Amino acid sequence: MNPINLTHAPVLVVGAGIMGVGIAQVAAQAGHAVMLFDTREGAAAEAKAKLSATLDGLVQKGKLAPEAAAMTMGRITSIDTLDEAAGAKLVVEAIVEKLDIKRSLFRQMETLVAPDCVLATNTSSISVTAIANGLRHPERLVGMHFFNPVPLMKLVEVVSGLQTSAAVAQAIFDVSKAWGKVPVHARSTPGFIVNRIARPYYAETLALLQEQAATPAVLDACLRAAGFRMGPCELMDLIGHDTNFSVTQSVYEANFFDKRFVPSLVQRELVDGGLLGRKSGQGFFSYAEGAAKPGVPAYIPAVFPTCRTLVVMGSGALADRLAHSLHQAGHAYTRNTGADWVGLSVDGAHLRQTDGRAATLLTNPDTVVFDWLLTTETGAVLAVAPSLRASDTWQKQAQVWLRALGYTPVAVADVPGLVVARTVAMLINEAADAVHQGVCTADGADAAMKLGVNYPAGPFEWLGRVGAPVVVQLLDALDAHCRGERYRVSPWLRMRVMLHMA
Ligand code: NAD
């Protein structure tokens, strides 16, 4: 493989929209001469003027040196015809998301630029292999998928189609790094890495809403407590339900209608009703002036109730944490480290972490289940569900125990896998399938999810904390409950359990 060096390559950015301008900015900031082209007359010059005003604003706020702003702008030229870009050594396309238009642009580019010019597409959903179809040199076409806003988002997915040469992918990887980005290699499959692995974040919440598990505000609060910056409902409202629904639909169709990716009726109805989220003023939440967002309950500490027998069940980090809290409060307890579940047994009533089964289906009628604890923060919101057979007394008492342990319990319906466990397990499962299918490496998936969608941890980091056996048990229970394709376990995860690697 002969390495390709793009360090000093003149860059042509085609498409002067949101993404194109951002790409032109980062390339110019890294020292490249950049040409910017758009088919809409005057669009490239307008975009350049707008960028200049943005950089001036940063200079005035003291966030950018005046010389740096001037140098960046001095390197960007808006051009009126593509013929002017014959000297480009790297073309980055950020035009409309249509296969035939992208294909014809690259075919045209091949007649203009030198044979060693690298052609990159910023497509977020179209197959790189399909865009390269019909090119004289399909091996030089590669995906260079930036995230919005380009100057701020660190991730670049470097997407190889079937014919992309390893040298071209590596050249884009290297130049992305030189532009201050964190590149991750990906194979061209529907959704690439981020848009694929992130599907369950939306899908599980939409399924929980359909199952009447809880309100959007409660589901958001549970996932925020697990470290996500935004809950899925507020995030879908921000993205726009039309956009989010169409990405889900395209991933579903591109996977030959695999039920794992099935879109949601709940979201379809919002789209049909024009309740698109922030941009329309109403989605799950109202964005009308003065509208208050539903709040979450405040943490109300409690003291441990008295009881006759208290046993910390199970082993591992959570059991140890529960024992530690009881010890610190001077509460008498014993331990049953051989138990096959984790939680507390209080005078025979059970308060246990979900293993994916609904509480009502567990043997002990006096059972309350709680969600995965991915945070150690005091007062964190935690989903809890009582068995439909649990006594009123135990339902109330279980909440007091959780508050005494330092959590804010919020009641949800008795749905299998609750909220955080179900969502995070499905994110892990999707990431495991992506690795199993050679889309990316585990490290690549972790970096992509943390940098592309700001997840608090990567799916494989969660897997390391929770352990593959727990994830597989939870998904198997969901699969048994729902009986369909949706919760089928990735073979990669199953093998991991067999190999005792987690
Ligand atoms: P945009 O609508 O803001 O800009 C697209 C620009 O391309 C427009 O100015 C349009 O006039 C121009 N254009 C259309 N056809 C052209 C052609 N044949 N030749 C030259 N210019 C042409 O779109 P955007 O949001 O910047 O998206 C551009 C690409 O980046 C799409 O492929 C999109 O999927 C991808 N992308 C978008 C985002 C995002 O969040 N917006 C994120 C990642 C990737």
Coordinates of C-alpha atoms and ligand atoms in Angstrom, one line a residue:
M1 CA 0.0 0.0 0.0
N2 CA 1.6 3.3 -1.1
P3 CA 0.7 5.9 1.4
I4 CA -1.1 9.0 0.2
N5 CA -0.2 12.3 1.9
L6 CA -2.9 15.0 1.9
T7 CA -1.0 17.3 4.3
H8 CA -0.7 20.1 1.8
A9 CA -3.5 19.1 -0.5
P10 CA -5.6 21.9 -2.0
V11 CA -9.2 21.1 -1.0
L12 CA -12.4 21.5 -2.9
V13 CA -15.6 21.5 -0.8
V14 CA -18.7 21.0 -2.9
G15 CA -21.9 22.3 -1.3
A16 CA -21.8 25.4 0.8
G17 CA -24.6 24.5 3.2
I18 CA -24.3 23.9 7.0
M19 CA -21.8 21.1 6.6
G20 CA -19.8 22.3 3.7
V21 CA -19.0 25.6 5.3
G22 CA -17.9 23.9 8.5
I23 CA -15.7 21.5 6.6
A24 CA -14.1 24.5 4.6
Q25 CA -13.5 26.2 8.0
V26 CA -11.7 23.3 9.6
A27 CA -9.6 22.6 6.5
A28 CA -8.6 26.2 6.2
Q29 CA -7.8 26.5 9.9
A30 CA -5.5 23.5 9.4
G31 CA -3.6 25.4 6.7
H32 CA -5.2 24.0 3.5
A33 CA -6.0 26.2 0.5
V34 CA -9.8 25.6 0.2
M35 CA -12.1 26.2 -2.8
L36 CA -15.8 26.3 -2.0
F37 CA -18.5 25.6 -4.6
D38 CA -22.2 25.5 -4.7
T39 CA -24.6 25.1 -7.6
R40 CA -26.9 27.8 -6.2
E41 CA -25.6 31.1 -7.6
G42 CA -23.9 33.3 -5.0
A43 CA -24.3 30.6 -2.3
A44 CA -20.6 29.9 -1.9
A45 CA -19.8 33.7 -1.6
E46 CA -22.7 34.2 0.8
A47 CA -21.5 31.3 3.0
K48 CA -18.0 32.7 3.0
A49 CA -19.2 36.1 4.1
K50 CA -21.3 34.4 6.9
L51 CA -18.3 32.5 8.1
S52 CA -16.2 35.6 8.1
A53 CA -18.9 37.3 10.3
T54 CA -18.9 34.2 12.7
L55 CA -15.1 34.3 13.0
D56 CA -15.2 38.1 13.6
G57 CA -17.7 37.4 16.4
L58 CA -15.2 34.9 18.0
V59 CA -12.4 37.5 17.7
Q60 CA -14.6 40.1 19.5
K61 CA -15.3 37.6 22.3
G62 CA -11.5 36.9 22.6
K63 CA -12.0 33.3 21.6
L64 CA -9.9 33.6 18.4
A65 CA -6.8 35.6 17.5
P66 CA -7.5 38.2 14.8
E67 CA -4.5 36.9 12.7
A68 CA -5.9 33.3 12.9
A69 CA -9.3 34.5 11.6
A70 CA -7.7 36.5 8.8
M71 CA -5.5 33.6 7.8
T72 CA -8.4 31.2 7.7
M73 CA -10.5 33.5 5.6
G74 CA -7.5 34.2 3.3
R75 CA -7.3 30.5 2.5
I76 CA -10.9 30.1 1.4
T77 CA -11.9 31.0 -2.1
S78 CA -15.5 30.8 -3.4
I79 CA -15.5 29.6 -7.0
D80 CA -18.3 29.9 -9.6
T81 CA -17.4 26.9 -11.8
L82 CA -16.0 23.5 -11.0
D83 CA -13.4 23.9 -13.8
E84 CA -11.6 26.3 -11.5
A85 CA -11.0 23.4 -9.1
A86 CA -8.9 21.2 -11.4
G87 CA -5.9 21.5 -9.1
A88 CA -7.7 20.0 -6.1
K89 CA -6.1 17.0 -4.5
L90 CA -9.0 16.4 -2.1
V91 CA -12.6 16.9 -2.9
V92 CA -15.1 16.8 0.0
E93 CA -18.7 16.6 -1.1
A94 CA -21.4 18.0 1.2
I95 CA -24.4 18.4 -1.2
V96 CA -27.9 17.3 -1.1
E97 CA -28.5 13.7 0.3
K98 CA -29.5 12.1 -3.0
L99 CA -27.7 9.1 -4.5
D100 CA -28.1 10.1 -8.2
I101 CA -27.0 13.7 -7.7
K102 CA -23.9 12.6 -5.6
R103 CA -23.0 10.0 -8.2
S104 CA -23.2 12.4 -11.1
L105 CA -21.1 15.0 -9.2
F106 CA -18.3 12.5 -8.7
R107 CA -18.4 11.3 -12.3
Q108 CA -18.1 14.9 -13.3
M109 CA -15.2 15.4 -10.9
E110 CA -13.3 12.5 -12.4
T111 CA -13.2 14.4 -15.7
L112 CA -11.8 17.5 -14.0
V113 CA -9.3 16.5 -11.3
A114 CA -6.0 14.6 -11.5
P115 CA -6.1 10.8 -11.2
D116 CA -4.5 11.0 -7.7
C117 CA -7.1 13.3 -6.3
V118 CA -9.0 11.7 -3.3
L119 CA -12.8 12.0 -3.5
A120 CA -14.7 12.1 -0.2
T121 CA -18.4 12.2 0.5
N122 CA -20.0 13.5 3.7
T123 CA -23.1 11.4 3.2
S124 CA -24.8 10.4 6.4
S125 CA -26.9 7.6 5.1
I126 CA -26.1 6.6 1.5
S127 CA -23.9 3.6 0.8
V128 CA -20.3 4.7 -0.2
T129 CA -20.2 1.6 -2.4
A130 CA -23.3 2.8 -4.3
I131 CA -21.9 6.3 -4.8
A132 CA -18.7 4.9 -6.2
N133 CA -20.6 2.8 -8.8
G134 CA -19.8 3.9 -12.3
L135 CA -16.6 5.8 -11.4
R136 CA -13.5 5.1 -13.4
H137 CA -11.5 4.9 -10.1
P138 CA -14.0 3.8 -7.5
E139 CA -11.0 2.9 -5.2
R140 CA -10.4 6.7 -4.5
L141 CA -13.9 7.4 -3.2
V142 CA -14.3 7.3 0.6
G143 CA -16.8 8.5 3.2
M144 CA -15.7 11.4 5.4
H145 CA -18.6 11.7 7.7
F146 CA -18.5 14.8 9.9
F147 CA -20.9 15.7 12.6
N148 CA -22.8 18.9 13.0
P149 CA -21.5 21.5 14.0
V150 CA -18.4 20.5 12.2
P151 CA -15.9 22.9 14.0
L152 CA -17.0 21.6 17.4
M153 CA -17.7 17.9 16.9
K154 CA -14.6 15.9 17.0
L155 CA -15.7 12.7 15.3
V156 CA -15.1 11.8 11.7
E157 CA -16.3 8.4 10.5
V158 CA -14.0 7.3 7.7
V159 CA -16.2 5.0 5.7
S160 CA -14.9 2.5 3.3
G161 CA -17.0 1.1 0.5
L162 CA -16.4 -2.3 -1.1
Q163 CA -13.9 -0.7 -3.6
T164 CA -12.3 2.0 -1.4
S165 CA -8.5 1.4 -1.2
A166 CA -6.9 1.1 2.2
A167 CA -4.5 3.8 1.3
V168 CA -7.3 6.3 0.5
A169 CA -9.1 5.5 3.8
Q170 CA -5.9 5.9 5.7
A171 CA -5.1 9.2 4.0
I172 CA -8.6 10.5 5.1
F173 CA -7.9 9.2 8.6
D174 CA -4.6 11.0 8.8
V175 CA -5.8 14.3 7.4
S176 CA -8.8 14.2 9.7
K177 CA -6.4 13.9 12.6
A178 CA -4.4 16.8 11.3
W179 CA -7.6 18.8 11.2
G180 CA -8.0 18.2 15.0
K181 CA -10.6 15.5 14.6
V182 CA -10.8 12.0 16.0
P183 CA -11.3 9.7 13.0
V184 CA -12.7 6.2 13.3
H185 CA -12.7 3.6 10.5
A186 CA -16.1 2.2 9.5
R187 CA -17.4 -0.1 6.8
S188 CA -20.2 1.2 4.6
T189 CA -23.3 -0.3 6.1
P190 CA -26.6 1.3 6.9
G191 CA -26.2 4.1 9.5
F192 CA -22.4 3.5 9.6
I193 CA -21.4 3.5 13.3
V194 CA -23.2 6.3 15.2
N195 CA -26.5 6.4 13.4
R196 CA -26.8 2.6 13.7
I197 CA -25.7 2.0 17.3
A198 CA -27.8 5.0 18.5
R199 CA -31.1 3.6 17.2
P200 CA -32.1 1.9 20.4
Y201 CA -31.7 5.1 22.4
Y202 CA -34.7 6.4 20.6
A203 CA -36.4 3.1 19.9
E204 CA -36.5 1.7 23.4
T205 CA -38.0 4.9 24.8
L206 CA -40.6 5.0 22.0
A207 CA -41.4 1.3 22.8
L208 CA -41.7 2.1 26.6
L209 CA -44.1 5.0 25.7
Q210 CA -46.2 2.6 23.6
E211 CA -46.2 0.1 26.5
Q212 CA -47.5 2.9 28.8
A213 CA -44.4 2.5 31.0
A214 CA -44.1 6.2 32.1
T215 CA -44.3 9.7 30.8
P216 CA -41.7 11.3 28.5
A217 CA -40.4 13.4 31.4
V218 CA -39.9 10.4 33.6
L219 CA -38.1 8.4 30.9
D220 CA -35.9 11.4 30.1
A221 CA -35.0 11.8 33.8
C222 CA -34.0 8.1 34.2
L223 CA -31.7 8.3 31.3
R224 CA -30.2 11.7 32.3
A225 CA -29.5 10.1 35.7
A226 CA -27.5 7.4 33.9
G227 CA -25.3 10.2 32.5
F228 CA -26.8 11.0 29.1
R229 CA -26.8 14.8 28.5
M230 CA -30.3 14.8 27.1
G231 CA -33.1 12.3 27.6
P232 CA -34.4 10.6 24.4
C233 CA -37.7 12.6 24.3
E234 CA -36.1 16.0 24.6
L235 CA -33.4 14.9 22.1
M236 CA -36.0 13.7 19.5
D237 CA -37.8 17.0 20.0
L238 CA -34.6 18.8 19.3
I239 CA -33.6 16.7 16.3
G240 CA -37.1 17.0 14.9
H241 CA -39.4 13.9 14.8
D242 CA -39.6 14.1 11.0
T243 CA -35.8 13.8 10.7
N244 CA -35.4 11.2 13.4
F245 CA -38.2 9.1 12.0
S246 CA -36.8 9.3 8.5
V247 CA -33.3 8.1 9.7
T248 CA -35.0 5.2 11.6
Q249 CA -37.0 4.4 8.5
S250 CA -34.0 4.4 6.2
V251 CA -32.0 2.2 8.6
Y252 CA -35.0 -0.2 8.8
E253 CA -35.4 -0.4 5.0
A254 CA -31.7 -0.7 4.4
N255 CA -31.6 -3.7 6.7
F256 CA -34.3 -5.4 4.7
F257 CA -37.0 -4.7 7.3
D258 CA -35.2 -6.3 10.2
K259 CA -37.6 -6.0 13.2
R260 CA -34.6 -4.9 15.3
F261 CA -34.9 -1.5 13.6
V262 CA -38.7 -1.2 13.3
P263 CA -39.9 2.5 13.4
S264 CA -42.4 3.5 16.1
L265 CA -46.1 4.2 15.8
V266 CA -45.8 6.7 18.6
Q267 CA -43.3 8.8 16.5
R268 CA -45.3 8.2 13.3
E269 CA -48.3 9.8 14.9
L270 CA -46.3 12.8 16.1
V271 CA -45.0 13.3 12.5
D272 CA -48.4 12.9 11.0
G273 CA -49.8 15.4 13.4
G274 CA -47.1 18.0 12.6
L275 CA -45.8 17.7 16.2
L276 CA -42.2 17.8 15.1
G277 CA -40.6 19.1 18.3
R278 CA -38.9 22.4 19.0
K279 CA -39.2 23.6 15.4
S280 CA -43.0 23.3 15.4
G281 CA -43.4 24.4 19.0
Q282 CA -44.7 21.0 20.2
G283 CA -43.4 17.5 20.3
F284 CA -43.3 15.4 23.5
F285 CA -43.0 18.7 25.2
S286 CA -44.4 22.2 24.5
Y287 CA -42.1 24.9 23.4
A288 CA -44.7 27.6 23.5
E289 CA -43.5 30.8 25.2
G290 CA -43.7 30.4 28.9
A291 CA -44.4 26.7 28.8
A292 CA -42.9 24.9 31.7
K293 CA -41.2 21.5 31.2
P294 CA -42.5 18.8 33.5
G295 CA -40.1 18.5 36.4
V296 CA -38.6 15.5 38.1
P297 CA -39.1 14.7 41.8
A298 CA -36.6 16.2 44.2
Y299 CA -34.4 13.8 46.3
I300 CA -36.0 13.3 49.7
P301 CA -33.5 11.5 52.0
A302 CA -34.9 8.9 54.4
V303 CA -33.5 6.8 57.3
F304 CA -33.4 3.1 56.9
P305 CA -36.7 1.5 58.2
T306 CA -36.4 -1.1 60.9
C307 CA -36.9 -4.7 60.1
R308 CA -36.2 -8.2 61.6
T309 CA -34.0 -9.7 58.9
L310 CA -32.1 -7.9 56.3
V311 CA -29.9 -9.7 53.8
V312 CA -27.8 -8.3 51.0
M313 CA -28.3 -10.7 48.2
G314 CA -25.8 -11.6 45.4
S315 CA -22.2 -10.6 44.8
G316 CA -20.4 -8.0 42.7
A317 CA -20.1 -4.2 42.8
L318 CA -23.7 -3.4 43.4
A319 CA -24.1 -5.9 46.3
D320 CA -20.9 -4.5 47.8
R321 CA -22.3 -1.0 47.4
L322 CA -25.5 -1.9 49.1
A323 CA -23.7 -3.5 52.0
H324 CA -21.4 -0.5 52.3
S325 CA -24.3 1.9 52.6
L326 CA -26.0 -0.3 55.2
H327 CA -22.7 -0.6 57.1
Q328 CA -22.2 3.2 57.1
A329 CA -25.7 3.7 58.5
G330 CA -24.9 1.2 61.2
H331 CA -27.7 -1.1 60.0
A332 CA -27.4 -4.8 60.9
Y333 CA -27.5 -7.1 57.9
T334 CA -26.1 -10.4 56.7
R335 CA -25.0 -11.4 53.2
N336 CA -26.0 -14.2 50.8
T337 CA -23.3 -13.9 48.2
G338 CA -24.5 -17.1 46.5
A339 CA -27.9 -15.7 45.6
D340 CA -28.6 -15.5 41.9
W341 CA -30.0 -12.0 42.1
V342 CA -28.7 -8.7 43.5
G343 CA -30.6 -6.5 46.0
L344 CA -32.1 -6.7 49.4
S345 CA -34.3 -9.2 51.1
V346 CA -36.2 -7.4 53.8
D347 CA -38.2 -9.7 56.1
G348 CA -38.7 -11.9 53.1
A349 CA -39.8 -9.1 50.7
H350 CA -37.5 -8.5 47.7
L351 CA -36.0 -5.3 46.4
R352 CA -33.9 -6.4 43.4
Q353 CA -32.1 -5.1 40.4
T354 CA -33.9 -6.0 37.1
D355 CA -32.7 -9.1 35.3
G356 CA -35.0 -8.3 32.4
R357 CA -38.1 -10.1 33.7
A358 CA -41.2 -8.2 34.8
A359 CA -41.5 -8.1 38.6
T360 CA -44.9 -9.8 38.4
L361 CA -43.4 -12.8 36.7
L362 CA -41.0 -13.4 39.6
T363 CA -41.8 -16.1 42.2
N364 CA -42.0 -13.8 45.3
P365 CA -45.2 -11.8 45.1
D366 CA -43.6 -9.1 47.4
T367 CA -41.1 -7.9 44.8
V368 CA -40.1 -4.5 43.7
V369 CA -37.5 -4.3 40.9
F370 CA -35.2 -1.3 40.2
D371 CA -33.1 -0.2 37.2
W372 CA -29.4 -0.5 36.5
L373 CA -27.4 1.9 38.5
L374 CA -24.8 3.5 36.2
T375 CA -24.1 6.4 38.5
T376 CA -22.9 6.8 42.1
E377 CA -24.4 10.3 42.4
T378 CA -26.5 10.8 45.5
G379 CA -30.2 11.4 44.8
A380 CA -30.0 10.0 41.3
V381 CA -33.4 9.2 39.7
L382 CA -34.0 5.5 39.5
A383 CA -36.9 3.7 37.8
V384 CA -38.7 1.2 40.1
A385 CA -41.6 -1.2 39.3
P386 CA -43.6 -3.2 41.8
S387 CA -45.0 -6.6 41.1
L388 CA -48.7 -6.4 40.5
R389 CA -49.0 -8.9 43.3
A390 CA -46.9 -6.8 45.8
S391 CA -48.6 -5.6 49.0
D392 CA -49.2 -1.9 49.3
T393 CA -47.0 -1.9 52.4
W394 CA -44.0 -3.3 50.6
Q395 CA -44.5 -1.0 47.6
K396 CA -44.2 2.0 49.9
Q397 CA -41.5 0.5 52.1
A398 CA -39.3 -0.4 49.1
Q399 CA -39.3 3.3 48.0
V400 CA -38.2 4.3 51.5
W401 CA -35.3 1.8 51.4
L402 CA -34.2 3.2 48.0
R403 CA -34.3 6.7 49.4
A404 CA -32.3 5.7 52.4
L405 CA -29.8 4.1 50.0
G406 CA -29.4 7.6 48.3
Y407 CA -31.7 7.4 45.3
T408 CA -34.8 9.1 44.0
P409 CA -37.2 6.3 43.1
V410 CA -39.7 7.0 40.3
A411 CA -42.4 4.6 39.6
V412 CA -42.8 3.1 36.2
A413 CA -45.1 0.3 35.0
D414 CA -44.0 -3.3 35.4
V415 CA -42.2 -3.5 32.1
P416 CA -39.4 -5.9 31.4
G417 CA -35.9 -4.5 31.7
L418 CA -37.2 -1.1 33.0
V419 CA -35.6 2.0 31.4
V420 CA -31.8 2.3 31.6
A421 CA -31.1 -1.4 31.7
R422 CA -33.2 -2.0 28.6
T423 CA -31.8 0.9 26.7
V424 CA -28.2 0.5 27.5
A425 CA -28.3 -3.3 27.0
M426 CA -29.7 -2.7 23.5
L427 CA -27.0 -0.1 22.7
I428 CA -24.4 -2.7 23.8
N429 CA -26.1 -5.3 21.7
E430 CA -26.2 -3.1 18.6
A431 CA -22.5 -2.2 19.1
A432 CA -21.7 -5.9 19.5
D433 CA -23.4 -6.7 16.2
A434 CA -21.5 -3.8 14.5
V435 CA -18.2 -5.3 15.7
H436 CA -19.4 -8.8 14.8
Q437 CA -20.2 -7.7 11.3
G438 CA -16.8 -5.9 10.8
V439 CA -18.3 -2.4 10.7
C440 CA -15.9 -1.1 13.3
T441 CA -13.7 -2.1 16.2
A442 CA -14.9 -2.0 19.9
D443 CA -12.6 1.0 20.5
G444 CA -13.9 2.7 17.4
A445 CA -17.5 2.2 18.5
D446 CA -16.8 3.6 22.0
A447 CA -15.0 6.7 20.5
A448 CA -17.7 7.2 18.0
M449 CA -20.6 7.1 20.5
K450 CA -18.8 9.4 23.0
L451 CA -17.7 11.9 20.4
G452 CA -20.5 11.7 17.8
V453 CA -23.5 11.8 20.2
N454 CA -21.9 12.7 23.5
Y455 CA -22.7 9.5 25.3
P456 CA -21.3 9.4 28.8
A457 CA -19.5 6.1 28.1
G458 CA -19.0 3.8 25.1
P459 CA -21.1 0.7 24.7
F460 CA -18.0 -1.5 25.4
E461 CA -17.1 0.5 28.4
W462 CA -20.6 -0.2 29.8
L463 CA -20.2 -3.9 28.9
G464 CA -17.0 -4.0 30.9
R465 CA -18.8 -2.5 33.9
V466 CA -22.0 -4.6 33.7
G467 CA -20.5 -7.8 32.3
A468 CA -21.7 -9.8 29.2
P469 CA -23.6 -12.5 31.3
V470 CA -25.8 -9.8 32.8
V471 CA -26.5 -8.1 29.4
V472 CA -27.3 -11.4 27.7
Q473 CA -29.5 -12.5 30.6
L474 CA -31.5 -9.2 30.4
L475 CA -31.9 -9.4 26.6
D476 CA -32.9 -13.1 26.7
A477 CA -35.6 -12.2 29.3
L478 CA -36.8 -9.4 27.0
D479 CA -36.7 -11.7 24.0
A480 CA -38.7 -14.3 25.9
H481 CA -41.2 -11.7 27.0
C482 CA -41.7 -10.0 23.7
R483 CA -41.2 -13.0 21.4
G484 CA -39.9 -11.4 18.3
E485 CA -36.7 -10.5 16.5
R486 CA -36.2 -7.2 18.3
Y487 CA -34.3 -8.4 21.3
R488 CA -32.3 -11.2 19.8
V489 CA -28.8 -11.4 21.3
S490 CA -25.8 -10.6 19.2
P491 CA -23.8 -13.8 18.5
W492 CA -20.7 -11.7 19.5
L493 CA -22.1 -11.2 23.0
R494 CA -23.1 -14.8 23.4
M495 CA -19.7 -16.0 22.4
R496 CA -18.2 -13.6 24.9
V497 CA -20.2 -15.2 27.7
M498 CA -19.1 -18.6 26.6
L499 CA -15.5 -17.5 26.6
H500 CA -15.9 -16.0 30.1
M501 CA -14.2 -12.9 28.7
A502 CA -16.4 -10.2 30.2
Ligands
NAD1 P1 -27.6 21.9 3.2 O1 -28.9 21.8 2.6 O2 -27.4 22.9 4.3 O3 -26.5 22.2 2.1 C1 -26.4 21.6 0.9 C2 -25.8 22.5 -0.1 O4 -25.5 21.8 -1.3 C3 -26.8 23.6 -0.5 O5 -26.2 24.9 -0.4 C4 -27.1 23.3 -2.0 O6 -27.4 24.4 -2.8 C5 -25.9 22.6 -2.4 N1 -26.0 21.7 -3.6 C6 -27.0 20.8 -3.8 N2 -26.7 20.1 -4.9 C7 -25.5 20.5 -5.4 C8 -24.6 20.1 -6.4 N3 -25.0 19.2 -7.3 N4 -23.4 20.7 -6.5 C9 -23.1 21.7 -5.7 N5 -23.8 22.1 -4.6 C10 -25.0 21.5 -4.5 O7 -27.2 20.4 3.7 P2 -26.2 19.9 4.8 O8 -26.9 19.8 6.1 O9 -25.0 20.8 4.8 O10 -25.9 18.4 4.3 C11 -25.0 18.2 3.3 C12 -24.6 16.7 3.3 O11 -24.0 16.4 4.6 C13 -25.7 15.7 3.1 O12 -25.2 14.6 2.4 C14 -26.0 15.3 4.5 O13 -26.6 14.1 4.6 C15 -24.7 15.4 5.2 N6 -24.7 15.5 6.6 C16 -25.5 16.4 7.2 C17 -25.5 16.6 8.6 C18 -26.3 17.6 9.3 O14 -26.5 17.5 10.5 N7 -26.9 18.6 8.6 C19 -24.6 15.8 9.4 C20 -23.7 14.9 8.7 C21 -23.8 14.8 7.4

